[in-house]
JSON list of C-alpha atoms in Angstrom, two decimals:
[
{"chain": "A", "resi": 4, "resn": "UNK", "atom": "CA", "xyz": [-1.17, 24.08, 167.55]},
{"chain": "A", "resi": 5, "resn": "UNK", "atom": "CA", "xyz": [1.70, 21.65, 168.02]},
{"chain": "A", "resi": 6, "resn": "UNK", "atom": "CA", "xyz": [5.21, 22.54, 167.09]},
{"chain": "A", "resi": 7, "resn": "UNK", "atom": "CA", "xyz": [8.81, 22.96, 168.14]},
{"chain": "A", "resi": 8, "resn": "UNK", "atom": "CA", "xyz": [10.04, 25.91, 170.15]},
{"chain": "A", "resi": 9, "resn": "UNK", "atom": "CA", "xyz": [13.68, 26.89, 170.15]},
{"chain": "A", "resi": 10, "resn": "UNK", "atom": "CA", "xyz": [15.04, 29.50, 172.50]},
{"chain": "A", "resi": 11, "resn": "UNK", "atom": "CA", "xyz": [16.64, 31.92, 172.55]},
{"chain": "A", "resi": 12, "resn": "UNK", "atom": "CA", "xyz": [16.45, 33.14, 168.97]},
{"chain": "A", "resi": 13, "resn": "UNK", "atom": "CA", "xyz": [19.81, 34.92, 169.32]},
{"chain": "A", "resi": 14, "resn": "UNK", "atom": "CA", "xyz": [22.59, 33.97, 171.71]},
{"chain": "A", "resi": 15, "resn": "UNK", "atom": "CA", "xyz": [26.00, 35.50, 172.30]},
{"chain": "A", "resi": 16, "resn": "UNK", "atom": "CA", "xyz": [28.79, 33.55, 173.88]},
{"chain": "A", "resi": 17, "resn": "UNK", "atom": "CA", "xyz": [32.10, 34.70, 175.22]},
{"chain": "A", "resi": 18, "resn": "UNK", "atom": "CA", "xyz": [35.22, 32.70, 174.58]},
{"chain": "A", "resi": 19, "resn": "UNK", "atom": "CA", "xyz": [35.52, 29.80, 177.04]},
{"chain": "A", "resi": 20, "resn": "UNK", "atom": "CA", "xyz": [31.85, 29.77, 178.04]},
{"chain": "A", "resi": 21, "resn": "UNK", "atom": "CA", "xyz": [29.40, 26.92, 177.82]},
{"chain": "A", "resi": 22, "resn": "UNK", "atom": "CA", "xyz": [25.93, 27.82, 176.57]},
{"chain": "A", "resi": 23, "resn": "UNK", "atom": "CA", "xyz": [22.75, 25.77, 176.35]},
{"chain": "A", "resi": 24, "resn": "UNK", "atom": "CA", "xyz": [20.19, 25.98, 173.56]},
{"chain": "A", "resi": 25, "resn": "UNK", "atom": "CA", "xyz": [16.66, 24.95, 174.38]},
{"chain": "A", "resi": 26, "resn": "UNK", "atom": "CA", "xyz": [14.40, 22.79, 172.20]},
{"chain": "A", "resi": 27, "resn": "UNK", "atom": "CA", "xyz": [10.88, 21.80, 173.27]},
{"chain": "A", "resi": 28, "resn": "UNK", "atom": "CA", "xyz": [8.22, 20.00, 171.22]},
{"chain": "A", "resi": 29, "resn": "UNK", "atom": "CA", "xyz": [4.56, 19.23, 171.92]},
{"chain": "A", "resi": 30, "resn": "UNK", "atom": "CA", "xyz": [4.03, 16.99, 168.90]},
{"chain": "A", "resi": 31, "resn": "UNK", "atom": "CA", "xyz": [4.43, 13.76, 170.87]},
{"chain": "A", "resi": 32, "resn": "UNK", "atom": "CA", "xyz": [7.32, 12.89, 168.55]},
{"chain": "A", "resi": 33, "resn": "UNK", "atom": "CA", "xyz": [9.71, 10.17, 169.66]},
{"chain": "A", "resi": 34, "resn": "UNK", "atom": "CA", "xyz": [12.82, 11.35, 167.85]},
{"chain": "A", "resi": 35, "resn": "UNK", "atom": "CA", "xyz": [14.62, 14.67, 168.11]},
{"chain": "A", "resi": 36, "resn": "UNK", "atom": "CA", "xyz": [17.65, 16.05, 166.31]},
{"chain": "A", "resi": 37, "resn": "UNK", "atom": "CA", "xyz": [20.13, 18.91, 166.40]},
{"chain": "A", "resi": 38, "resn": "UNK", "atom": "CA", "xyz": [21.63, 20.31, 163.22]},
{"chain": "A", "resi": 39, "resn": "UNK", "atom": "CA", "xyz": [24.20, 22.98, 162.61]},
{"chain": "A", "resi": 40, "resn": "UNK", "atom": "CA", "xyz": [23.86, 25.18, 159.54]},
{"chain": "A", "resi": 41, "resn": "UNK", "atom": "CA", "xyz": [26.71, 27.21, 158.06]},
{"chain": "A", "resi": 42, "resn": "UNK", "atom": "CA", "xyz": [26.48, 29.19, 154.81]},
{"chain": "A", "resi": 43, "resn": "UNK", "atom": "CA", "xyz": [26.97, 26.95, 151.80]},
{"chain": "A", "resi": 44, "resn": "UNK", "atom": "CA", "xyz": [27.28, 23.76, 153.85]},
{"chain": "A", "resi": 45, "resn": "UNK", "atom": "CA", "xyz": [23.70, 22.68, 154.25]},
{"chain": "A", "resi": 46, "resn": "UNK", "atom": "CA", "xyz": [22.68, 20.92, 157.45]},
{"chain": "A", "resi": 47, "resn": "UNK", "atom": "CA", "xyz": [25.11, 18.85, 159.48]},
{"chain": "A", "resi": 48, "resn": "UNK", "atom": "CA", "xyz": [23.86, 16.49, 162.17]},
{"chain": "A", "resi": 49, "resn": "UNK", "atom": "CA", "xyz": [25.23, 17.06, 165.67]},
{"chain": "A", "resi": 50, "resn": "UNK", "atom": "CA", "xyz": [23.25, 14.65, 167.87]},
{"chain": "A", "resi": 51, "resn": "UNK", "atom": "CA", "xyz": [20.00, 12.77, 167.70]},
{"chain": "A", "resi": 52, "resn": "UNK", "atom": "CA", "xyz": [17.76, 10.88, 170.09]},
{"chain": "A", "resi": 53, "resn": "UNK", "atom": "CA", "xyz": [15.18, 8.30, 169.14]},
{"chain": "A", "resi": 54, "resn": "UNK", "atom": "CA", "xyz": [13.86, 7.63, 172.65]},
{"chain": "A", "resi": 55, "resn": "UNK", "atom": "CA", "xyz": [14.04, 9.18, 176.09]},
{"chain": "A", "resi": 56, "resn": "UNK", "atom": "CA", "xyz": [17.32, 8.70, 177.97]},
{"chain": "A", "resi": 57, "resn": "UNK", "atom": "CA", "xyz": [19.16, 7.65, 174.82]},
{"chain": "A", "resi": 58, "resn": "UNK", "atom": "CA", "xyz": [21.03, 9.66, 172.20]},
{"chain": "A", "resi": 59, "resn": "UNK", "atom": "CA", "xyz": [23.67, 9.15, 169.52]},
{"chain": "A", "resi": 60, "resn": "UNK", "atom": "CA", "xyz": [26.42, 11.26, 168.04]},
{"chain": "A", "resi": 61, "resn": "UNK", "atom": "CA", "xyz": [25.97, 12.65, 164.59]},
{"chain": "A", "resi": 62, "resn": "UNK", "atom": "CA", "xyz": [28.61, 13.73, 162.12]},
{"chain": "A", "resi": 63, "resn": "UNK", "atom": "CA", "xyz": [29.97, 16.71, 164.09]},
{"chain": "A", "resi": 64, "resn": "UNK", "atom": "CA", "xyz": [29.39, 15.93, 167.80]},
{"chain": "A", "resi": 65, "resn": "UNK", "atom": "CA", "xyz": [32.78, 17.11, 169.08]},
{"chain": "A", "resi": 66, "resn": "UNK", "atom": "CA", "xyz": [32.41, 20.10, 171.40]},
{"chain": "A", "resi": 67, "resn": "UNK", "atom": "CA", "xyz": [28.70, 19.53, 171.95]},
{"chain": "A", "resi": 68, "resn": "UNK", "atom": "CA", "xyz": [26.62, 17.64, 174.51]},
{"chain": "A", "resi": 69, "resn": "UNK", "atom": "CA", "xyz": [22.93, 16.80, 174.86]},
{"chain": "A", "resi": 70, "resn": "UNK", "atom": "CA", "xyz": [20.46, 15.20, 177.25]},
{"chain": "A", "resi": 71, "resn": "UNK", "atom": "CA", "xyz": [17.04, 13.63, 176.75]},
{"chain": "A", "resi": 72, "resn": "UNK", "atom": "CA", "xyz": [15.42, 13.34, 180.16]},
{"chain": "A", "resi": 73, "resn": "UNK", "atom": "CA", "xyz": [11.93, 14.08, 178.85]},
{"chain": "A", "resi": 74, "resn": "UNK", "atom": "CA", "xyz": [10.24, 13.22, 175.59]},
{"chain": "A", "resi": 75, "resn": "UNK", "atom": "CA", "xyz": [9.41, 16.86, 174.97]},
{"chain": "A", "resi": 76, "resn": "UNK", "atom": "CA", "xyz": [12.86, 18.33, 175.56]},
{"chain": "A", "resi": 77, "resn": "UNK", "atom": "CA", "xyz": [16.27, 17.95, 173.90]},
{"chain": "A", "resi": 78, "resn": "UNK", "atom": "CA", "xyz": [18.66, 20.71, 175.02]},
{"chain": "A", "resi": 79, "resn": "UNK", "atom": "CA", "xyz": [22.02, 21.21, 173.33]},
{"chain": "A", "resi": 80, "resn": "UNK", "atom": "CA", "xyz": [25.07, 22.49, 175.20]},
{"chain": "A", "resi": 81, "resn": "UNK", "atom": "CA", "xyz": [27.83, 24.12, 173.19]},
{"chain": "A", "resi": 82, "resn": "UNK", "atom": "CA", "xyz": [30.95, 23.67, 175.27]},
{"chain": "A", "resi": 83, "resn": "UNK", "atom": "CA", "xyz": [34.17, 25.64, 175.32]},
{"chain": "A", "resi": 84, "resn": "UNK", "atom": "CA", "xyz": [35.75, 22.73, 173.44]},
{"chain": "A", "resi": 85, "resn": "UNK", "atom": "CA", "xyz": [33.83, 23.73, 170.31]},
{"chain": "A", "resi": 86, "resn": "UNK", "atom": "CA", "xyz": [36.37, 25.96, 168.59]},
{"chain": "A", "resi": 87, "resn": "UNK", "atom": "CA", "xyz": [34.10, 27.54, 166.02]},
{"chain": "A", "resi": 88, "resn": "UNK", "atom": "CA", "xyz": [30.58, 27.65, 167.46]},
{"chain": "A", "resi": 89, "resn": "UNK", "atom": "CA", "xyz": [29.25, 30.64, 165.53]},
{"chain": "A", "resi": 90, "resn": "UNK", "atom": "CA", "xyz": [26.43, 29.17, 163.44]},
{"chain": "A", "resi": 91, "resn": "UNK", "atom": "CA", "xyz": [22.69, 28.74, 163.07]},
{"chain": "A", "resi": 92, "resn": "UNK", "atom": "CA", "xyz": [21.38, 25.80, 165.09]},
{"chain": "A", "resi": 93, "resn": "UNK", "atom": "CA", "xyz": [18.23, 23.93, 164.17]},
{"chain": "A", "resi": 94, "resn": "UNK", "atom": "CA", "xyz": [16.27, 21.46, 166.23]},
{"chain": "A", "resi": 95, "resn": "UNK", "atom": "CA", "xyz": [13.90, 18.99, 164.59]},
{"chain": "A", "resi": 96, "resn": "UNK", "atom": "CA", "xyz": [11.62, 16.14, 165.57]},
{"chain": "A", "resi": 97, "resn": "UNK", "atom": "CA", "xyz": [9.94, 13.21, 163.88]},
{"chain": "A", "resi": 98, "resn": "UNK", "atom": "CA", "xyz": [7.75, 10.25, 164.67]},
{"chain": "A", "resi": 99, "resn": "UNK", "atom": "CA", "xyz": [9.35, 6.81, 164.73]},
{"chain": "A", "resi": 100, "resn": "UNK", "atom": "CA", "xyz": [6.13, 5.19, 163.53]},
{"chain": "A", "resi": 101, "resn": "UNK", "atom": "CA", "xyz": [6.37, 6.62, 160.01]},
{"chain": "A", "resi": 102, "resn": "UNK", "atom": "CA", "xyz": [9.90, 7.13, 158.77]},
{"chain": "A", "resi": 103, "resn": "UNK", "atom": "CA", "xyz": [8.66, 8.77, 155.63]},
{"chain": "A", "resi": 104, "resn": "UNK", "atom": "CA", "xyz": [6.78, 11.51, 157.44]},
{"chain": "A", "resi": 105, "resn": "UNK", "atom": "CA", "xyz": [9.69, 13.92, 157.44]},
{"chain": "A", "resi": 106, "resn": "UNK", "atom": "CA", "xyz": [10.88, 16.35, 160.07]},
{"chain": "A", "resi": 107, "resn": "UNK", "atom": "CA", "xyz": [9.28, 19.25, 161.85]},
{"chain": "A", "resi": 108, "resn": "UNK", "atom": "CA", "xyz": [11.82, 22.00, 162.47]},
{"chain": "A", "resi": 109, "resn": "UNK", "atom": "CA", "xyz": [12.06, 24.77, 165.01]},
{"chain": "A", "resi": 110, "resn": "UNK", "atom": "CA", "xyz": [12.80, 28.33, 163.96]},
{"chain": "A", "resi": 111, "resn": "UNK", "atom": "CA", "xyz": [16.44, 28.12, 164.99]},
{"chain": "A", "resi": 112, "resn": "UNK", "atom": "CA", "xyz": [18.94, 29.76, 167.32]},
{"chain": "A", "resi": 113, "resn": "UNK", "atom": "CA", "xyz": [21.72, 31.94, 165.96]},
{"chain": "A", "resi": 114, "resn": "UNK", "atom": "CA", "xyz": [24.80, 31.64, 168.16]},
{"chain": "A", "resi": 115, "resn": "UNK", "atom": "CA", "xyz": [27.59, 34.20, 167.90]},
{"chain": "A", "resi": 116, "resn": "UNK", "atom": "CA", "xyz": [30.90, 34.19, 169.72]},
{"chain": "A", "resi": 117, "resn": "UNK", "atom": "CA", "xyz": [31.93, 37.64, 170.93]},
{"chain": "B", "resi": 24, "resn": "UNK", "atom": "CA", "xyz": [25.87, 5.26, 152.02]},
{"chain": "B", "resi": 25, "resn": "UNK", "atom": "CA", "xyz": [23.15, 7.52, 150.76]},
{"chain": "B", "resi": 26, "resn": "UNK", "atom": "CA", "xyz": [24.00, 10.90, 149.30]},
{"chain": "B", "resi": 27, "resn": "UNK", "atom": "CA", "xyz": [22.15, 13.76, 147.67]},
{"chain": "B", "resi": 28, "resn": "UNK", "atom": "CA", "xyz": [23.36, 16.40, 145.25]},
{"chain": "B", "resi": 29, "resn": "UNK", "atom": "CA", "xyz": [21.80, 19.72, 144.41]},
{"chain": "B", "resi": 30, "resn": "UNK", "atom": "CA", "xyz": [23.86, 20.88, 141.44]},
{"chain": "B", "resi": 31, "resn": "UNK", "atom": "CA", "xyz": [22.69, 24.49, 141.47]},
{"chain": "B", "resi": 32, "resn": "UNK", "atom": "CA", "xyz": [23.84, 26.74, 144.30]},
{"chain": "B", "resi": 33, "resn": "UNK", "atom": "CA", "xyz": [21.78, 29.68, 143.04]},
{"chain": "B", "resi": 34, "resn": "UNK", "atom": "CA", "xyz": [18.86, 29.92, 140.63]},
{"chain": "B", "resi": 35, "resn": "UNK", "atom": "CA", "xyz": [17.44, 33.21, 139.40]},
{"chain": "B", "resi": 36, "resn": "UNK", "atom": "CA", "xyz": [14.01, 33.41, 137.80]},
{"chain": "B", "resi": 37, "resn": "UNK", "atom": "CA", "xyz": [11.57, 36.16, 136.93]},
{"chain": "B", "resi": 38, "resn": "UNK", "atom": "CA", "xyz": [8.28, 36.35, 138.75]},
{"chain": "B", "resi": 39, "resn": "UNK", "atom": "CA", "xyz": [5.68, 34.36, 136.84]},
{"chain": "B", "resi": 40, "resn": "UNK", "atom": "CA", "xyz": [8.24, 32.13, 135.16]},
{"chain": "B", "resi": 41, "resn": "UNK", "atom": "CA", "xyz": [8.38, 28.39, 135.68]},
{"chain": "B", "resi": 42, "resn": "UNK", "atom": "CA", "xyz": [10.88, 26.80, 138.05]},
{"chain": "B", "resi": 43, "resn": "UNK", "atom": "CA", "xyz": [12.74, 23.53, 138.27]},
{"chain": "B", "resi": 44, "resn": "UNK", "atom": "CA", "xyz": [15.23, 22.77, 141.04]},
{"chain": "B", "resi": 45, "resn": "UNK", "atom": "CA", "xyz": [17.37, 19.71, 140.55]},
{"chain": "B", "resi": 46, "resn": "UNK", "atom": "CA", "xyz": [18.08, 16.95, 143.05]},
{"chain": "B", "resi": 47, "resn": "UNK", "atom": "CA", "xyz": [20.02, 13.76, 142.41]},
{"chain": "B", "resi": 48, "resn": "UNK", "atom": "CA", "xyz": [20.48, 11.01, 144.96]},
{"chain": "B", "resi": 49, "resn": "UNK", "atom": "CA", "xyz": [22.59, 7.93, 145.37]},
{"chain": "B", "resi": 50, "resn": "UNK", "atom": "CA", "xyz": [20.98, 4.97, 147.06]},
{"chain": "B", "resi": 51, "resn": "UNK", "atom": "CA", "xyz": [20.36, 1.39, 146.01]},
{"chain": "B", "resi": 52, "resn": "UNK", "atom": "CA", "xyz": [16.81, 0.79, 147.21]},
{"chain": "B", "resi": 53, "resn": "UNK", "atom": "CA", "xyz": [13.78, 3.02, 146.98]},
{"chain": "B", "resi": 54, "resn": "UNK", "atom": "CA", "xyz": [14.54, 5.98, 149.15]},
{"chain": "B", "resi": 55, "resn": "UNK", "atom": "CA", "xyz": [12.39, 8.38, 151.07]},
{"chain": "B", "resi": 56, "resn": "UNK", "atom": "CA", "xyz": [12.68, 11.75, 149.31]},
{"chain": "B", "resi": 57, "resn": "UNK", "atom": "CA", "xyz": [11.87, 15.17, 150.67]},
{"chain": "B", "resi": 58, "resn": "UNK", "atom": "CA", "xyz": [11.94, 18.82, 149.68]},
{"chain": "B", "resi": 59, "resn": "UNK", "atom": "CA", "xyz": [12.13, 21.51, 152.34]},
{"chain": "B", "resi": 60, "resn": "UNK", "atom": "CA", "xyz": [12.04, 25.30, 152.08]},
{"chain": "B", "resi": 61, "resn": "UNK", "atom": "CA", "xyz": [13.80, 27.75, 154.38]},
{"chain": "B", "resi": 62, "resn": "UNK", "atom": "CA", "xyz": [13.10, 31.47, 154.54]},
{"chain": "B", "resi": 63, "resn": "UNK", "atom": "CA", "xyz": [15.94, 33.67, 155.84]},
{"chain": "B", "resi": 64, "resn": "UNK", "atom": "CA", "xyz": [16.52, 33.27, 159.55]},
{"chain": "B", "resi": 65, "resn": "UNK", "atom": "CA", "xyz": [13.87, 30.59, 159.87]},
{"chain": "B", "resi": 66, "resn": "UNK", "atom": "CA", "xyz": [13.66, 26.84, 160.22]},
{"chain": "B", "resi": 67, "resn": "UNK", "atom": "CA", "xyz": [12.87, 24.44, 157.41]},
{"chain": "B", "resi": 68, "resn": "UNK", "atom": "CA", "xyz": [9.35, 23.63, 156.30]},
{"chain": "B", "resi": 69, "resn": "UNK", "atom": "CA", "xyz": [8.41, 20.40, 154.56]},
{"chain": "B", "resi": 70, "resn": "UNK", "atom": "CA", "xyz": [7.12, 21.06, 151.03]},
{"chain": "B", "resi": 71, "resn": "UNK", "atom": "CA", "xyz": [6.51, 17.49, 149.91]},
{"chain": "B", "resi": 72, "resn": "UNK", "atom": "CA", "xyz": [7.72, 13.92, 150.25]},
{"chain": "B", "resi": 73, "resn": "UNK", "atom": "CA", "xyz": [7.82, 10.66, 148.33]},
{"chain": "B", "resi": 74, "resn": "UNK", "atom": "CA", "xyz": [8.24, 7.04, 149.31]},
{"chain": "B", "resi": 75, "resn": "UNK", "atom": "CA", "xyz": [6.08, 4.99, 147.02]},
{"chain": "B", "resi": 76, "resn": "UNK", "atom": "CA", "xyz": [3.10, 5.19, 144.69]},
{"chain": "B", "resi": 77, "resn": "UNK", "atom": "CA", "xyz": [2.51, 7.89, 142.12]},
{"chain": "B", "resi": 78, "resn": "UNK", "atom": "CA", "xyz": [5.86, 9.30, 141.05]},
{"chain": "B", "resi": 79, "resn": "UNK", "atom": "CA", "xyz": [4.44, 12.82, 140.67]},
{"chain": "B", "resi": 80, "resn": "UNK", "atom": "CA", "xyz": [3.95, 14.29, 144.12]},
{"chain": "B", "resi": 81, "resn": "UNK", "atom": "CA", "xyz": [1.98, 17.41, 144.93]},
{"chain": "B", "resi": 82, "resn": "UNK", "atom": "CA", "xyz": [3.03, 19.58, 147.82]},
{"chain": "B", "resi": 83, "resn": "UNK", "atom": "CA", "xyz": [2.16, 22.82, 149.53]},
{"chain": "B", "resi": 84, "resn": "UNK", "atom": "CA", "xyz": [2.49, 26.31, 148.04]},
{"chain": "B", "resi": 85, "resn": "UNK", "atom": "CA", "xyz": [1.81, 24.98, 144.52]},
{"chain": "B", "resi": 86, "resn": "UNK", "atom": "CA", "xyz": [5.00, 22.89, 144.28]},
{"chain": "B", "resi": 87, "resn": "UNK", "atom": "CA", "xyz": [5.31, 19.43, 142.80]},
{"chain": "B", "resi": 88, "resn": "UNK", "atom": "CA", "xyz": [8.16, 16.97, 142.35]},
{"chain": "B", "resi": 89, "resn": "UNK", "atom": "CA", "xyz": [8.69, 13.95, 140.14]},
{"chain": "B", "resi": 90, "resn": "UNK", "atom": "CA", "xyz": [10.59, 10.85, 141.16]},
{"chain": "B", "resi": 91, "resn": "UNK", "atom": "CA", "xyz": [12.54, 9.34, 138.27]},
{"chain": "B", "resi": 92, "resn": "UNK", "atom": "CA", "xyz": [14.21, 6.13, 139.32]},
{"chain": "B", "resi": 93, "resn": "UNK", "atom": "CA", "xyz": [16.13, 5.72, 136.08]},
{"chain": "B", "resi": 94, "resn": "UNK", "atom": "CA", "xyz": [17.76, 9.11, 136.56]},
{"chain": "B", "resi": 95, "resn": "UNK", "atom": "CA", "xyz": [18.02, 8.95, 140.37]},
{"chain": "B", "resi": 96, "resn": "UNK", "atom": "CA", "xyz": [16.35, 12.34, 140.46]},
{"chain": "B", "resi": 97, "resn": "UNK", "atom": "CA", "xyz": [13.63, 14.09, 142.42]},
{"chain": "B", "resi": 98, "resn": "UNK", "atom": "CA", "xyz": [13.32, 17.52, 140.84]},
{"chain": "B", "resi": 99, "resn": "UNK", "atom": "CA", "xyz": [11.10, 20.21, 142.30]},
{"chain": "B", "resi": 100, "resn": "UNK", "atom": "CA", "xyz": [8.88, 22.24, 139.99]},
{"chain": "B", "resi": 101, "resn": "UNK", "atom": "CA", "xyz": [6.47, 25.12, 140.08]},
{"chain": "B", "resi": 102, "resn": "UNK", "atom": "CA", "xyz": [4.63, 26.44, 136.99]},
{"chain": "B", "resi": 103, "resn": "UNK", "atom": "CA", "xyz": [4.61, 30.10, 138.02]},
{"chain": "B", "resi": 104, "resn": "UNK", "atom": "CA", "xyz": [6.93, 31.54, 140.65]},
{"chain": "B", "resi": 105, "resn": "UNK", "atom": "CA", "xyz": [5.84, 34.27, 143.06]},
{"chain": "B", "resi": 106, "resn": "UNK", "atom": "CA", "xyz": [8.20, 36.75, 144.72]},
{"chain": "B", "resi": 107, "resn": "UNK", "atom": "CA", "xyz": [7.41, 35.10, 148.07]},
{"chain": "B", "resi": 108, "resn": "UNK", "atom": "CA", "xyz": [9.00, 31.86, 146.82]},
{"chain": "B", "resi": 109, "resn": "UNK", "atom": "CA", "xyz": [12.46, 33.41, 147.19]},
{"chain": "B", "resi": 110, "resn": "UNK", "atom": "CA", "xyz": [14.14, 31.17, 149.76]},
{"chain": "B", "resi": 111, "resn": "UNK", "atom": "CA", "xyz": [16.61, 28.33, 150.21]},
{"chain": "B", "resi": 112, "resn": "UNK", "atom": "CA", "xyz": [15.44, 24.90, 149.08]},
{"chain": "B", "resi": 113, "resn": "UNK", "atom": "CA", "xyz": [16.81, 21.64, 150.41]},
{"chain": "B", "resi": 114, "resn": "UNK", "atom": "CA", "xyz": [16.42, 18.16, 149.03]},
{"chain": "B", "resi": 115, "resn": "UNK", "atom": "CA", "xyz": [16.82, 15.25, 151.47]},
{"chain": "B", "resi": 116, "resn": "UNK", "atom": "CA", "xyz": [17.00, 11.49, 151.04]},
{"chain": "B", "resi": 117, "resn": "UNK", "atom": "CA", "xyz": [16.41, 8.83, 153.67]},
{"chain": "B", "resi": 118, "resn": "UNK", "atom": "CA", "xyz": [16.55, 5.06, 153.55]},
{"chain": "B", "resi": 119, "resn": "UNK", "atom": "CA", "xyz": [14.30, 2.37, 154.93]},
{"chain": "B", "resi": 120, "resn": "UNK", "atom": "CA", "xyz": [16.91, 1.40, 157.48]},
{"chain": "B", "resi": 121, "resn": "UNK", "atom": "CA", "xyz": [17.68, 4.84, 158.84]},
{"chain": "B", "resi": 122, "resn": "UNK", "atom": "CA", "xyz": [15.65, 7.52, 160.50]},
{"chain": "B", "resi": 123, "resn": "UNK", "atom": "CA", "xyz": [18.23, 10.07, 159.50]},
{"chain": "B", "resi": 124, "resn": "UNK", "atom": "CA", "xyz": [17.91, 11.65, 156.06]},
{"chain": "B", "resi": 125, "resn": "UNK", "atom": "CA", "xyz": [20.87, 13.18, 154.30]},
{"chain": "B", "resi": 126, "resn": "UNK", "atom": "CA", "xyz": [20.39, 16.77, 153.21]},
{"chain": "B", "resi": 127, "resn": "UNK", "atom": "CA", "xyz": [21.72, 18.43, 150.11]},
{"chain": "B", "resi": 128, "resn": "UNK", "atom": "CA", "xyz": [23.62, 21.69, 150.39]},
{"chain": "B", "resi": 129, "resn": "UNK", "atom": "CA", "xyz": [20.65, 23.69, 149.23]},
{"chain": "B", "resi": 130, "resn": "UNK", "atom": "CA", "xyz": [19.69, 25.86, 146.27]},
{"chain": "B", "resi": 131, "resn": "UNK", "atom": "CA", "xyz": [19.06, 29.54, 146.80]},
{"chain": "B", "resi": 132, "resn": "UNK", "atom": "CA", "xyz": [16.16, 30.83, 144.71]},
{"chain": "B", "resi": 133, "resn": "UNK", "atom": "CA", "xyz": [16.20, 34.48, 143.70]},
{"chain": "B", "resi": 134, "resn": "UNK", "atom": "CA", "xyz": [13.06, 35.93, 142.16]},
{"chain": "B", "resi": 135, "resn": "UNK", "atom": "CA", "xyz": [13.25, 39.05, 140.01]},
{"chain": "B", "resi": 136, "resn": "UNK", "atom": "CA", "xyz": [10.15, 41.26, 139.71]}
]
């Protein structure tokens, strides 16, 4: 079955470290997204990409970076510049051919700073 | 700019009771409207969606939602709640010009036995 795989499920980061969260989809979706979820704040958009080799900043891009070298993959790097990275990170994808189709989400990565 | 409001942070219902979760949006044209459900520690799953046509939309897990343009609302309903429905529910609104929907802050559903 097609879907989105996020790894790892849990990730611990030391102060000053960069870490990369993986997101892979086999749905043949054009667009991919990264959201950050904090308790009581809903989902906030970090970055999104509508086609390969192109991506745009979302509402809270500072301290994060992404790449989109392949259609299937959209990794997110949390850099040391992100001052409060502890959160639940969700990757999603969608087709560009039907904007009303909604998103497919991965199961998330919980990042904790230690 | 589009926006979506879920007025209730928490809702508590008894198992077997009916449920209505509220969602209000702000957008000039006909929006795309979605409801998602999130179990603890998991991603979001699409329950149902609306863009055009019949204003009463049926979704998975026995949920339905009704689009009311005059009230700018898209409330989620279920006639009889099961304990397994306890989760976080998110309403989202998208526009014809944007691929990016705006999500509400979510409503946490607690189900008492």
